[in-house]
PDB file of N, CA and C and ligand atoms in Angstrom:
ATOM      1  N   MET S 426      61.094  68.080 -25.470  1.00 49.00           N
ATOM      2  CA  MET S 426      59.823  68.744 -25.212  1.00 49.00           C
ATOM      3  C   MET S 426      58.669  67.763 -25.306  1.00 49.00           C
ATOM      4  N   GLY S 427      58.988  66.504 -25.392  1.00 60.00           N
ATOM      5  CA  GLY S 427      57.948  65.496 -25.400  1.00 60.00           C
ATOM      6  C   GLY S 427      57.322  65.268 -26.751  1.00 60.00           C
ATOM      7  N   VAL S 428      57.809  66.013 -27.762  1.00 60.00           N
ATOM      8  CA  VAL S 428      57.240  65.822 -29.099  1.00 60.00           C
ATOM      9  C   VAL S 428      58.043  64.736 -29.802  1.00 60.00           C
ATOM     10  N   THR S 429      57.343  63.833 -30.431  1.00 56.00           N
ATOM     11  CA  THR S 429      58.020  62.761 -31.154  1.00 56.00           C
ATOM     12  C   THR S 429      57.354  62.554 -32.495  1.00 56.00           C
ATOM     13  N   ASN S 430      58.153  62.194 -33.441  1.00 56.00           N
ATOM     14  CA  ASN S 430      57.603  61.856 -34.752  1.00 56.00           C
ATOM     15  C   ASN S 430      57.382  60.362 -34.910  1.00 56.00           C
ATOM     16  N   GLU S 431      57.701  59.632 -33.834  1.00 57.00           N
ATOM     17  CA  GLU S 431      57.487  58.186 -33.917  1.00 57.00           C
ATOM     18  C   GLU S 431      55.996  57.892 -33.978  1.00 57.00           C
ATOM     19  N   PRO S 432      55.621  56.952 -34.814  1.00 53.00           N
ATOM     20  CA  PRO S 432      54.204  56.586 -34.847  1.00 53.00           C
ATOM     21  C   PRO S 432      53.815  55.915 -33.540  1.00 53.00           C
ATOM     22  N   PRO S 433      52.552  56.018 -33.152  1.00 49.00           N
ATOM     23  CA  PRO S 433      52.119  55.353 -31.924  1.00 49.00           C
ATOM     24  C   PRO S 433      52.330  53.857 -32.039  1.00 49.00           C
ATOM     25  N   ARG S 434      52.657  53.245 -30.917  1.00 54.00           N
ATOM     26  CA  ARG S 434      52.853  51.802 -30.908  1.00 54.00           C
ATOM     27  C   ARG S 434      51.536  51.125 -31.278  1.00 54.00           C
ATOM     28  N   ASP S 435      51.640  50.174 -32.163  1.00 61.00           N
ATOM     29  CA  ASP S 435      50.450  49.438 -32.570  1.00 61.00           C
ATOM     30  C   ASP S 435      49.956  48.602 -31.394  1.00 61.00           C
ATOM     31  N   PRO S 436      48.787  48.885 -30.886  1.00 68.00           N
ATOM     32  CA  PRO S 436      48.302  48.122 -29.721  1.00 68.00           C
ATOM     33  C   PRO S 436      47.983  46.681 -30.047  1.00 68.00           C
ATOM     34  N   SER S 437      48.030  46.322 -31.327  1.00 86.00           N
ATOM     35  CA  SER S 437      47.699  44.954 -31.698  1.00 86.00           C
ATOM     36  C   SER S 437      48.936  44.079 -31.868  1.00 86.00           C
ATOM     37  N   THR S 438      50.080  44.541 -31.364  1.00 89.00           N
ATOM     38  CA  THR S 438      51.249  43.684 -31.381  1.00 89.00           C
ATOM     39  C   THR S 438      51.638  43.353 -29.950  1.00 89.00           C
ATOM     40  N   CYS S 439      52.163  42.161 -29.760  1.00 89.00           N
ATOM     41  CA  CYS S 439      52.587  41.713 -28.436  1.00 89.00           C
ATOM     42  C   CYS S 439      53.792  42.531 -27.987  1.00 89.00           C
ATOM     43  N   PRO S 440      53.768  43.093 -26.779  1.00 87.00           N
ATOM     44  CA  PRO S 440      54.921  43.875 -26.309  1.00 87.00           C
ATOM     45  C   PRO S 440      56.156  43.009 -26.073  1.00 87.00           C
ATOM     46  N   GLU S 441      55.970  41.702 -25.976  1.00 90.00           N
ATOM     47  CA  GLU S 441      57.105  40.804 -25.748  1.00 90.00           C
ATOM     48  C   GLU S 441      57.745  40.348 -27.054  1.00 90.00           C
ATOM     49  N   CYS S 442      56.941  39.736 -27.929  1.00 91.00           N
ATOM     50  CA  CYS S 442      57.497  39.148 -29.155  1.00 91.00           C
ATOM     51  C   CYS S 442      57.203  39.994 -30.391  1.00 91.00           C
ATOM     52  N   GLU S 443      56.322  40.980 -30.265  1.00 89.00           N
ATOM     53  CA  GLU S 443      55.936  41.885 -31.350  1.00 89.00           C
ATOM     54  C   GLU S 443      55.166  41.189 -32.467  1.00 89.00           C
ATOM     55  N   PHE S 444      54.656  39.990 -32.201  1.00 90.00           N
ATOM     56  CA  PHE S 444      53.783  39.339 -33.174  1.00 90.00           C
ATOM     57  C   PHE S 444      52.426  40.038 -33.167  1.00 90.00           C
ATOM     58  N   ARG S 445      51.767  39.955 -34.308  1.00 91.00           N
ATOM     59  CA  ARG S 445      50.441  40.542 -34.412  1.00 91.00           C
ATOM     60  C   ARG S 445      49.441  39.768 -33.560  1.00 91.00           C
ATOM     61  N   GLN S 446      48.548  40.509 -32.925  1.00 92.00           N
ATOM     62  CA  GLN S 446      47.439  39.929 -32.178  1.00 92.00           C
ATOM     63  C   GLN S 446      46.158  40.600 -32.657  1.00 92.00           C
ATOM     64  N   ASP S 447      45.043  40.015 -32.313  1.00 93.00           N
ATOM     65  CA  ASP S 447      43.752  40.618 -32.653  1.00 93.00           C
ATOM     66  C   ASP S 447      43.165  41.216 -31.384  1.00 93.00           C
ATOM     67  N   ARG S 448      43.043  42.553 -31.367  1.00 91.00           N
ATOM     68  CA  ARG S 448      42.568  43.268 -30.188  1.00 91.00           C
ATOM     69  C   ARG S 448      41.055  43.432 -30.280  1.00 91.00           C
ATOM     70  N   HIS S 449      40.348  42.944 -29.273  1.00 92.00           N
ATOM     71  CA  HIS S 449      38.889  43.039 -29.265  1.00 92.00           C
ATOM     72  C   HIS S 449      38.406  43.637 -27.949  1.00 92.00           C
ATOM     73  N   PRO S 450      37.403  44.527 -28.011  1.00 92.00           N
ATOM     74  CA  PRO S 450      36.796  45.004 -26.766  1.00 92.00           C
ATOM     75  C   PRO S 450      36.026  43.866 -26.106  1.00 92.00           C
ATOM     76  N   THR S 451      36.012  43.889 -24.776  1.00 92.00           N
ATOM     77  CA  THR S 451      35.306  42.843 -24.042  1.00 92.00           C
ATOM     78  C   THR S 451      33.909  43.277 -23.625  1.00 92.00           C
ATOM     79  N   GLY S 452      33.577  44.541 -23.853  1.00 84.00           N
ATOM     80  CA  GLY S 452      32.282  45.035 -23.442  1.00 84.00           C
ATOM     81  C   GLY S 452      32.254  45.437 -21.978  1.00 84.00           C
ATOM     82  N   ARG S 453      33.395  45.327 -21.303  1.00 79.00           N
ATOM     83  CA  ARG S 453      33.494  45.702 -19.891  1.00 79.00           C
ATOM     84  C   ARG S 453      34.592  46.746 -19.718  1.00 79.00           C
ATOM     85  N   ASN S 454      34.682  47.675 -20.657  1.00 82.00           N
ATOM     86  CA  ASN S 454      35.687  48.734 -20.646  1.00 82.00           C
ATOM     87  C   ASN S 454      37.107  48.177 -20.722  1.00 82.00           C
ATOM     88  N   GLY S 455      37.245  46.989 -21.257  1.00 89.00           N
ATOM     89  CA  GLY S 455      38.570  46.407 -21.412  1.00 89.00           C
ATOM     90  C   GLY S 455      38.745  45.825 -22.798  1.00 89.00           C
ATOM     91  N   HIS S 456      39.921  45.320 -23.053  1.00 90.00           N
ATOM     92  CA  HIS S 456      40.220  44.667 -24.308  1.00 90.00           C
ATOM     93  C   HIS S 456      40.927  43.354 -24.022  1.00 90.00           C
ATOM     94  N   VAL S 457      40.864  42.451 -24.980  1.00 91.00           N
ATOM     95  CA  VAL S 457      41.612  41.212 -24.888  1.00 91.00           C
ATOM     96  C   VAL S 457      42.409  41.075 -26.179  1.00 91.00           C
ATOM     97  N   LEU S 458      43.625  40.558 -26.055  1.00 92.00           N
ATOM     98  CA  LEU S 458      44.489  40.349 -27.208  1.00 92.00           C
ATOM     99  C   LEU S 458      44.504  38.862 -27.526  1.00 92.00           C
ATOM    100  N   LEU S 459      43.831  38.508 -28.618  1.00 95.00           N
ATOM    101  CA  LEU S 459      43.695  37.108 -28.998  1.00 95.00           C
ATOM    102  C   LEU S 459      44.723  36.749 -30.070  1.00 95.00           C
ATOM    103  N   GLU S 460      45.133  35.483 -30.075  1.00 95.00           N
ATOM    104  CA  GLU S 460      46.078  35.020 -31.089  1.00 95.00           C
ATOM    105  C   GLU S 460      45.500  35.311 -32.470  1.00 95.00           C
ATOM    106  N   HIS S 461      46.328  35.874 -33.333  1.00 93.00           N
ATOM    107  CA  HIS S 461      45.889  36.364 -34.637  1.00 93.00           C
ATOM    108  C   HIS S 461      45.279  35.256 -35.493  1.00 93.00           C
ATOM    109  N   GLN S 462      43.998  35.380 -35.758  1.00 91.00           N
ATOM    110  CA  GLN S 462      43.261  34.530 -36.692  1.00 91.00           C
ATOM    111  C   GLN S 462      43.358  33.038 -36.388  1.00 91.00           C
ATOM    112  N   ARG S 463      43.513  32.677 -35.114  1.00 94.00           N
ATOM    113  CA  ARG S 463      43.583  31.252 -34.772  1.00 94.00           C
ATOM    114  C   ARG S 463      42.347  30.842 -33.988  1.00 94.00           C
ATOM    115  N   HIS S 464      41.846  29.659 -34.314  1.00 94.00           N
ATOM    116  CA  HIS S 464      40.734  29.036 -33.598  1.00 94.00           C
ATOM    117  C   HIS S 464      41.149  27.600 -33.296  1.00 94.00           C
ATOM    118  N   LEU S 465      40.760  27.110 -32.139  1.00 94.00           N
ATOM    119  CA  LEU S 465      41.048  25.717 -31.798  1.00 94.00           C
ATOM    120  C   LEU S 465      39.805  25.113 -31.147  1.00 94.00           C
ATOM    121  N   PRO S 466      39.663  23.782 -31.238  1.00 91.00           N
ATOM    122  CA  PRO S 466      38.559  23.130 -30.531  1.00 91.00           C
ATOM    123  C   PRO S 466      38.678  23.363 -29.027  1.00 91.00           C
ATOM    124  N   ALA S 467      37.539  23.289 -28.354  1.00 90.00           N
ATOM    125  CA  ALA S 467      37.490  23.588 -26.919  1.00 90.00           C
ATOM    126  C   ALA S 467      38.509  22.794 -26.124  1.00 90.00           C
ATOM    127  N   ARG S 468      38.676  21.507 -26.463  1.00 88.00           N
ATOM    128  CA  ARG S 468      39.555  20.645 -25.662  1.00 88.00           C
ATOM    129  C   ARG S 468      41.024  21.067 -25.724  1.00 88.00           C
ATOM    130  N   ASP S 469      41.400  21.852 -26.725  1.00 91.00           N
ATOM    131  CA  ASP S 469      42.803  22.254 -26.872  1.00 91.00           C
ATOM    132  C   ASP S 469      43.150  23.513 -26.088  1.00 91.00           C
ATOM    133  N   ILE S 470      42.150  24.112 -25.443  1.00 92.00           N
ATOM    134  CA  ILE S 470      42.358  25.385 -24.748  1.00 92.00           C
ATOM    135  C   ILE S 470      42.048  25.186 -23.270  1.00 92.00           C
ATOM    136  N   PRO S 471      42.922  25.657 -22.371  1.00 91.00           N
ATOM    137  CA  PRO S 471      42.651  25.512 -20.935  1.00 91.00           C
ATOM    138  C   PRO S 471      41.361  26.236 -20.531  1.00 91.00           C
ATOM    139  N   ALA S 472      40.685  25.684 -19.532  1.00 89.00           N
ATOM    140  CA  ALA S 472      39.451  26.299 -19.028  1.00 89.00           C
ATOM    141  C   ALA S 472      39.706  27.747 -18.636  1.00 89.00           C
ATOM    142  N   GLY S 473      38.742  28.582 -18.976  1.00 91.00           N
ATOM    143  CA  GLY S 473      38.841  29.997 -18.634  1.00 91.00           C
ATOM    144  C   GLY S 473      39.462  30.843 -19.729  1.00 91.00           C
ATOM    145  N   HIS S 474      39.998  30.202 -20.780  1.00 94.00           N
ATOM    146  CA  HIS S 474      40.666  30.944 -21.852  1.00 94.00           C
ATOM    147  C   HIS S 474      39.941  30.816 -23.188  1.00 94.00           C
ATOM    148  N   HIS S 475      38.678  30.375 -23.163  1.00 94.00           N
ATOM    149  CA  HIS S 475      37.897  30.240 -24.390  1.00 94.00           C
ATOM    150  C   HIS S 475      37.185  31.554 -24.684  1.00 94.00           C
ATOM    151  N   TRP S 476      37.342  32.051 -25.906  1.00 95.00           N
ATOM    152  CA  TRP S 476      36.712  33.303 -26.307  1.00 95.00           C
ATOM    153  C   TRP S 476      35.964  33.122 -27.618  1.00 95.00           C
ATOM    154  N   LEU S 477      34.834  33.795 -27.725  1.00 94.00           N
ATOM    155  CA  LEU S 477      34.104  33.897 -28.990  1.00 94.00           C
ATOM    156  C   LEU S 477      34.021  35.374 -29.338  1.00 94.00           C
ATOM    157  N   VAL S 478      34.094  35.678 -30.630  1.00 95.00           N
ATOM    158  CA  VAL S 478      34.010  37.059 -31.078  1.00 95.00           C
ATOM    159  C   VAL S 478      32.683  37.242 -31.805  1.00 95.00           C
ATOM    160  N   ARG S 479      31.890  38.165 -31.283  1.00 94.00           N
ATOM    161  CA  ARG S 479      30.592  38.467 -31.882  1.00 94.00           C
ATOM    162  C   ARG S 479      30.788  39.182 -33.212  1.00 94.00           C
ATOM    163  N   PRO S 480      29.752  39.200 -34.049  1.00 95.00           N
ATOM    164  CA  PRO S 480      29.851  39.927 -35.329  1.00 95.00           C
ATOM    165  C   PRO S 480      30.219  41.403 -35.159  1.00 95.00           C
ATOM    166  N   ASP S 481      29.883  42.003 -34.007  1.00 94.00           N
ATOM    167  CA  ASP S 481      30.231  43.412 -33.793  1.00 94.00           C
ATOM    168  C   ASP S 481      31.663  43.590 -33.295  1.00 94.00           C
ATOM    169  N   GLY S 482      32.406  42.492 -33.149  1.00 93.00           N
ATOM    170  CA  GLY S 482      33.806  42.571 -32.741  1.00 93.00           C
ATOM    171  C   GLY S 482      34.044  42.419 -31.258  1.00 93.00           C
ATOM    172  N   THR S 483      32.973  42.386 -30.472  1.00 95.00           N
ATOM    173  CA  THR S 483      33.121  42.216 -29.037  1.00 95.00           C
ATOM    174  C   THR S 483      33.497  40.767 -28.718  1.00 95.00           C
ATOM    175  N   ALA S 484      34.522  40.595 -27.883  1.00 95.00           N
ATOM    176  CA  ALA S 484      34.951  39.261 -27.489  1.00 95.00           C
ATOM    177  C   ALA S 484      34.285  38.876 -26.175  1.00 95.00           C
ATOM    178  N   ILE S 485      33.778  37.653 -26.127  1.00 93.00           N
ATOM    179  CA  ILE S 485      33.085  37.140 -24.957  1.00 93.00           C
ATOM    180  C   ILE S 485      33.848  35.944 -24.410  1.00 93.00           C
ATOM    181  N   ASN S 486      34.225  36.012 -23.125  1.00 93.00           N
ATOM    182  CA  ASN S 486      34.891  34.884 -22.481  1.00 93.00           C
ATOM    183  C   ASN S 486      33.844  33.849 -22.113  1.00 93.00           C
ATOM    184  N   ILE S 487      34.122  32.585 -22.473  1.00 91.00           N
ATOM    185  CA  ILE S 487      33.178  31.507 -22.215  1.00 91.00           C
ATOM    186  C   ILE S 487      33.688  30.696 -21.024  1.00 91.00           C
ATOM    187  N   PRO S 488      33.028  30.803 -19.887  1.00 85.00           N
ATOM    188  CA  PRO S 488      33.489  30.052 -18.717  1.00 85.00           C
ATOM    189  C   PRO S 488      33.071  28.587 -18.804  1.00 85.00           C
ATOM    190  N   GLY S 489      33.632  27.799 -17.939  1.00 74.00           N
ATOM    191  CA  GLY S 489      33.230  26.402 -17.879  1.00 74.00           C
ATOM    192  C   GLY S 489      34.238  25.494 -18.544  1.00 74.00           C
ATOM    193  N   ALA S 490      34.321  24.289 -18.049  1.00 62.00           N
ATOM    194  CA  ALA S 490      35.292  23.324 -18.548  1.00 62.00           C
ATOM    195  C   ALA S 490      34.682  22.392 -19.591  1.00 62.00           C
ATOM    196  N   GLU S 491      33.355  22.212 -19.546  1.00 71.00           N
ATOM    197  CA  GLU S 491      32.729  21.271 -20.470  1.00 71.00           C
ATOM    198  C   GLU S 491      31.986  22.044 -21.543  1.00 71.00           C
ATOM    199  N   LEU S 492      32.700  22.317 -22.636  1.00 78.00           N
ATOM    200  CA  LEU S 492      32.147  23.090 -23.738  1.00 78.00           C
ATOM    201  C   LEU S 492      31.932  22.167 -24.928  1.00 78.00           C
ATOM    202  N   PRO S 493      31.040  22.522 -25.838  1.00 82.00           N
ATOM    203  CA  PRO S 493      30.821  21.682 -27.020  1.00 82.00           C
ATOM    204  C   PRO S 493      32.136  21.419 -27.758  1.00 82.00           C
ATOM    205  N   ALA S 494      32.453  20.137 -27.953  1.00 75.00           N
ATOM    206  CA  ALA S 494      33.749  19.767 -28.531  1.00 75.00           C
ATOM    207  C   ALA S 494      33.893  20.237 -29.974  1.00 75.00           C
ATOM    208  N   ASP S 495      32.749  20.406 -30.676  1.00 80.00           N
ATOM    209  CA  ASP S 495      32.849  20.764 -32.087  1.00 80.00           C
ATOM    210  C   ASP S 495      32.908  22.272 -32.319  1.00 80.00           C
ATOM    211  N   THR S 496      32.832  23.060 -31.244  1.00 88.00           N
ATOM    212  CA  THR S 496      32.928  24.506 -31.386  1.00 88.00           C
ATOM    213  C   THR S 496      34.384  24.920 -31.263  1.00 88.00           C
ATOM    214  N   ARG S 497      34.799  25.812 -32.165  1.00 93.00           N
ATOM    215  CA  ARG S 497      36.171  26.291 -32.138  1.00 93.00           C
ATOM    216  C   ARG S 497      36.189  27.674 -31.501  1.00 93.00           C
ATOM    217  N   TYR S 498      37.175  27.895 -30.667  1.00 94.00           N
ATOM    218  CA  TYR S 498      37.257  29.111 -29.885  1.00 94.00           C
ATOM    219  C   TYR S 498      38.548  29.867 -30.183  1.00 94.00           C
ATOM    220  N   ARG S 499      38.492  31.150 -29.881  1.00 96.00           N
ATOM    221  CA  ARG S 499      39.711  31.966 -29.878  1.00 96.00           C
ATOM    222  C   ARG S 499      40.362  31.829 -28.508  1.00 96.00           C
ATOM    223  N   PHE S 500      41.604  32.265 -28.401  1.00 96.00           N
ATOM    224  CA  PHE S 500      42.334  32.172 -27.131  1.00 96.00           C
ATOM    225  C   PHE S 500      43.376  33.282 -27.089  1.00 96.00           C
ATOM    226  N   PRO S 501      43.787  33.677 -25.866  1.00 95.00           N
ATOM    227  CA  PRO S 501      44.741  34.778 -25.748  1.00 95.00           C
ATOM    228  C   PRO S 501      46.113  34.423 -26.321  1.00 95.00           C
ATOM    229  N   HIS S 502      46.720  35.395 -26.957  1.00 94.00           N
ATOM    230  CA  HIS S 502      48.065  35.199 -27.515  1.00 94.00           C
ATOM    231  C   HIS S 502      49.064  34.796 -26.440  1.00 94.00           C
ATOM    232  N   ARG S 503      48.899  35.339 -25.236  1.00 94.00           N
ATOM    233  CA  ARG S 503      49.905  35.083 -24.205  1.00 94.00           C
ATOM    234  C   ARG S 503      50.073  33.606 -23.902  1.00 94.00           C
ATOM    235  N   LEU S 504      49.052  32.782 -24.235  1.00 96.00           N
ATOM    236  CA  LEU S 504      49.187  31.340 -24.019  1.00 96.00           C
ATOM    237  C   LEU S 504      50.229  30.722 -24.947  1.00 96.00           C
ATOM    238  N   VAL S 505      50.444  31.353 -26.100  1.00 96.00           N
ATOM    239  CA  VAL S 505      51.370  30.780 -27.083  1.00 96.00           C
ATOM    240  C   VAL S 505      52.469  31.772 -27.464  1.00 96.00           C
ATOM    241  N   CYS S 506      52.653  32.810 -26.635  1.00 95.00           N
ATOM    242  CA  CYS S 506      53.716  33.779 -26.884  1.00 95.00           C
ATOM    243  C   CYS S 506      55.069  33.081 -26.748  1.00 95.00           C
ATOM    244  N   PRO S 507      55.925  33.180 -27.758  1.00 94.00           N
ATOM    245  CA  PRO S 507      57.219  32.496 -27.667  1.00 94.00           C
ATOM    246  C   PRO S 507      58.111  33.052 -26.557  1.00 94.00           C
ATOM    247  N   CYS S 508      57.776  34.221 -26.015  1.00 94.00           N
ATOM    248  CA  CYS S 508      58.552  34.782 -24.904  1.00 94.00           C
ATOM    249  C   CYS S 508      58.078  34.226 -23.562  1.00 94.00           C
ATOM    250  N   GLY S 509      56.983  33.478 -23.576  1.00 94.00           N
ATOM    251  CA  GLY S 509      56.483  32.872 -22.351  1.00 94.00           C
ATOM    252  C   GLY S 509      56.911  31.421 -22.255  1.00 94.00           C
ATOM    253  N   THR S 510      56.444  30.764 -21.208  1.00 94.00           N
ATOM    254  CA  THR S 510      56.802  29.362 -21.014  1.00 94.00           C
ATOM    255  C   THR S 510      55.961  28.485 -21.942  1.00 94.00           C
ATOM    256  N   PRO S 511      56.489  27.340 -22.363  1.00 94.00           N
ATOM    257  CA  PRO S 511      55.730  26.455 -23.250  1.00 94.00           C
ATOM    258  C   PRO S 511      54.443  25.981 -22.583  1.00 94.00           C
ATOM    259  N   PRO S 512      53.336  26.014 -23.324  1.00 94.00           N
ATOM    260  CA  PRO S 512      52.062  25.554 -22.757  1.00 94.00           C
ATOM    261  C   PRO S 512      52.042  24.041 -22.598  1.00 94.00           C
ATOM    262  N   SER S 513      51.089  23.560 -21.791  1.00 88.00           N
ATOM    263  CA  SER S 513      51.057  22.136 -21.467  1.00 88.00           C
ATOM    264  C   SER S 513      50.192  21.328 -22.432  1.00 88.00           C
ATOM    265  N   THR S 514      49.236  21.954 -23.115  1.00 90.00           N
ATOM    266  CA  THR S 514      48.396  21.166 -24.021  1.00 90.00           C
ATOM    267  C   THR S 514      49.121  21.001 -25.362  1.00 90.00           C
ATOM    268  N   PRO S 515      48.982  19.822 -26.002  1.00 93.00           N
ATOM    269  CA  PRO S 515      49.746  19.547 -27.229  1.00 93.00           C
ATOM    270  C   PRO S 515      49.507  20.571 -28.352  1.00 93.00           C
ATOM    271  N   ALA S 516      48.253  20.965 -28.561  1.00 93.00           N
ATOM    272  CA  ALA S 516      47.970  21.895 -29.661  1.00 93.00           C
ATOM    273  C   ALA S 516      48.599  23.263 -29.399  1.00 93.00           C
ATOM    274  N   LEU S 517      48.467  23.751 -28.170  1.00 95.00           N
ATOM    275  CA  LEU S 517      49.063  25.049 -27.852  1.00 95.00           C
ATOM    276  C   LEU S 517      50.593  24.964 -27.884  1.00 95.00           C
ATOM    277  N   LYS S 518      51.137  23.822 -27.451  1.00 94.00           N
ATOM    278  CA  LYS S 518      52.599  23.650 -27.512  1.00 94.00           C
ATOM    279  C   LYS S 518      53.066  23.659 -28.972  1.00 94.00           C
ATOM    280  N   ALA S 519      52.295  23.029 -29.865  1.00 93.00           N
ATOM    281  CA  ALA S 519      52.659  23.023 -31.281  1.00 93.00           C
ATOM    282  C   ALA S 519      52.632  24.442 -31.846  1.00 93.00           C
ATOM    283  N   LEU S 520      51.641  25.232 -31.420  1.00 94.00           N
ATOM    284  CA  LEU S 520      51.564  26.617 -31.895  1.00 94.00           C
ATOM    285  C   LEU S 520      52.673  27.461 -31.268  1.00 94.00           C
ATOM    286  N   TRP S 521      52.989  27.191 -30.013  1.00 95.00           N
ATOM    287  CA  TRP S 521      54.112  27.878 -29.350  1.00 95.00           C
ATOM    288  C   TRP S 521      55.419  27.567 -30.097  1.00 95.00           C
ATOM    289  N   ASP S 522      55.607  26.281 -30.472  1.00 93.00           N
ATOM    290  CA  ASP S 522      56.792  25.889 -31.250  1.00 93.00           C
ATOM    291  C   ASP S 522      56.837  26.669 -32.564  1.00 93.00           C
ATOM    292  N   HIS S 523      55.664  26.771 -33.213  1.00 93.00           N
ATOM    293  CA  HIS S 523      55.594  27.508 -34.487  1.00 93.00           C
ATOM    294  C   HIS S 523      55.957  28.972 -34.260  1.00 93.00           C
ATOM    295  N   ASN S 524      55.377  29.591 -33.257  1.00 93.00           N
ATOM    296  CA  ASN S 524      55.666  30.997 -32.970  1.00 93.00           C
ATOM    297  C   ASN S 524      57.131  31.196 -32.572  1.00 93.00           C
ATOM    298  N   SER S 525      57.733  30.183 -31.997  1.00 92.00           N
ATOM    299  CA  SER S 525      59.129  30.271 -31.575  1.00 92.00           C
ATOM    300  C   SER S 525      60.101  30.045 -32.733  1.00 92.00           C
ATOM    301  N   GLY S 526      59.561  29.708 -33.897  1.00 89.00           N
ATOM    302  CA  GLY S 526      60.417  29.461 -35.050  1.00 89.00           C
ATOM    303  C   GLY S 526      60.984  28.060 -35.087  1.00 89.00           C
ATOM    304  N   LEU S 527      60.465  27.194 -34.227  1.00 81.00           N
ATOM    305  CA  LEU S 527      60.978  25.826 -34.183  1.00 81.00           C
ATOM    306  C   LEU S 527      60.395  24.968 -35.298  1.00 81.00           C
ATOM    307  N   THR S 528      59.187  25.337 -35.760  1.00 76.00           N
ATOM    308  CA  THR S 528      58.568  24.605 -36.860  1.00 76.00           C
ATOM    309  C   THR S 528      58.058  25.609 -37.889  1.00 76.00           C
ATOM    310  N   ALA S 529      58.166  25.245 -39.158  1.00 76.00           N
ATOM    311  CA  ALA S 529      57.780  26.175 -40.218  1.00 76.00           C
ATOM    312  C   ALA S 529      56.265  26.335 -40.317  1.00 76.00           C
ATOM    313  N   HIS S 530      55.540  25.283 -39.973  1.00 76.00           N
ATOM    314  CA  HIS S 530      54.087  25.313 -40.106  1.00 76.00           C
ATOM    315  C   HIS S 530      53.446  24.845 -38.803  1.00 76.00           C
ATOM    316  N   PHE S 531      52.271  25.357 -38.554  1.00 77.00           N
ATOM    317  CA  PHE S 531      51.513  24.886 -37.395  1.00 77.00           C
ATOM    318  C   PHE S 531      50.589  23.771 -37.837  1.00 77.00           C
ATOM    319  N   ASN S 532      50.817  22.588 -37.323  1.00 77.00           N
ATOM    320  CA  ASN S 532      49.933  21.456 -37.563  1.00 77.00           C
ATOM    321  C   ASN S 532      49.425  20.989 -36.218  1.00 77.00           C
ATOM    322  N   ARG S 533      48.127  21.166 -36.021  1.00 77.00           N
ATOM    323  CA  ARG S 533      47.555  20.756 -34.741  1.00 77.00           C
ATOM    324  C   ARG S 533      47.680  19.248 -34.583  1.00 77.00           C
ATOM    325  N   PRO S 534      48.190  18.782 -33.450  1.00 78.00           N
ATOM    326  CA  PRO S 534      48.303  17.343 -33.234  1.00 78.00           C
ATOM    327  C   PRO S 534      46.927  16.680 -33.302  1.00 78.00           C
ATOM    328  N   ALA S 535      46.908  15.444 -33.784  1.00 73.00           N
ATOM    329  CA  ALA S 535      45.659  14.706 -33.820  1.00 73.00           C
ATOM    330  C   ALA S 535      45.202  14.456 -32.391  1.00 73.00           C
ATOM    331  N   ALA S 536      43.885  14.406 -32.222  1.00 59.00           N
ATOM    332  CA  ALA S 536      43.338  14.160 -30.886  1.00 59.00           C
ATOM    333  C   ALA S 536      43.808  12.808 -30.383  1.00 59.00           C
ATOM    334  N   GLU S 537      44.119  12.779 -29.122  1.00 52.00           N
ATOM    335  CA  GLU S 537      44.532  11.518 -28.536  1.00 52.00           C
ATOM    336  C   GLU S 537      43.342  10.575 -28.454  1.00 52.00           C
ATOM    337  N   SER S 538      43.565   9.323 -28.773  1.00 41.00           N
ATOM    338  CA  SER S 538      42.477   8.356 -28.712  1.00 41.00           C
ATOM    339  C   SER S 538      42.251   7.938 -27.271  1.00 41.00           C
ATOM    340  N   GLY S 539      41.075   7.430 -27.023  1.00 39.00           N
ATOM    341  CA  GLY S 539      40.781   6.960 -25.682  1.00 39.00           C
ATOM    342  C   GLY S 539      39.796   7.858 -25.105  1.00 39.00           C
TER     343      GLY S 539
HETATM  344 ZN1   ZN Z1198      54.018  37.485 -27.805  1.00 55.58          ZN
END
């Protein structure tokens, strides 16, 4: 009869890996699922995937490729979901490895010199 005692699915978990994500409204009648409590410098995140979360909880996508290097941004979980393909940037790959259970701790690689 369509009645279930199952609790509603937590919208803040990834449907693929079931890891926790941080769900934020975008202010455009949508939501974005950001990697849980992770921030990385701009250079570690591909262009178009930089997010800032306002004090009211609204997430704002920051466009552009040249962002202040000292600002740390949020990024979508899907970039580091262990059910997806490994990312190409070293920091995201290290976090993907961590999420995949390949490493016990996430240690962001040191910035490449040059
Ligand atoms: Zn996932």
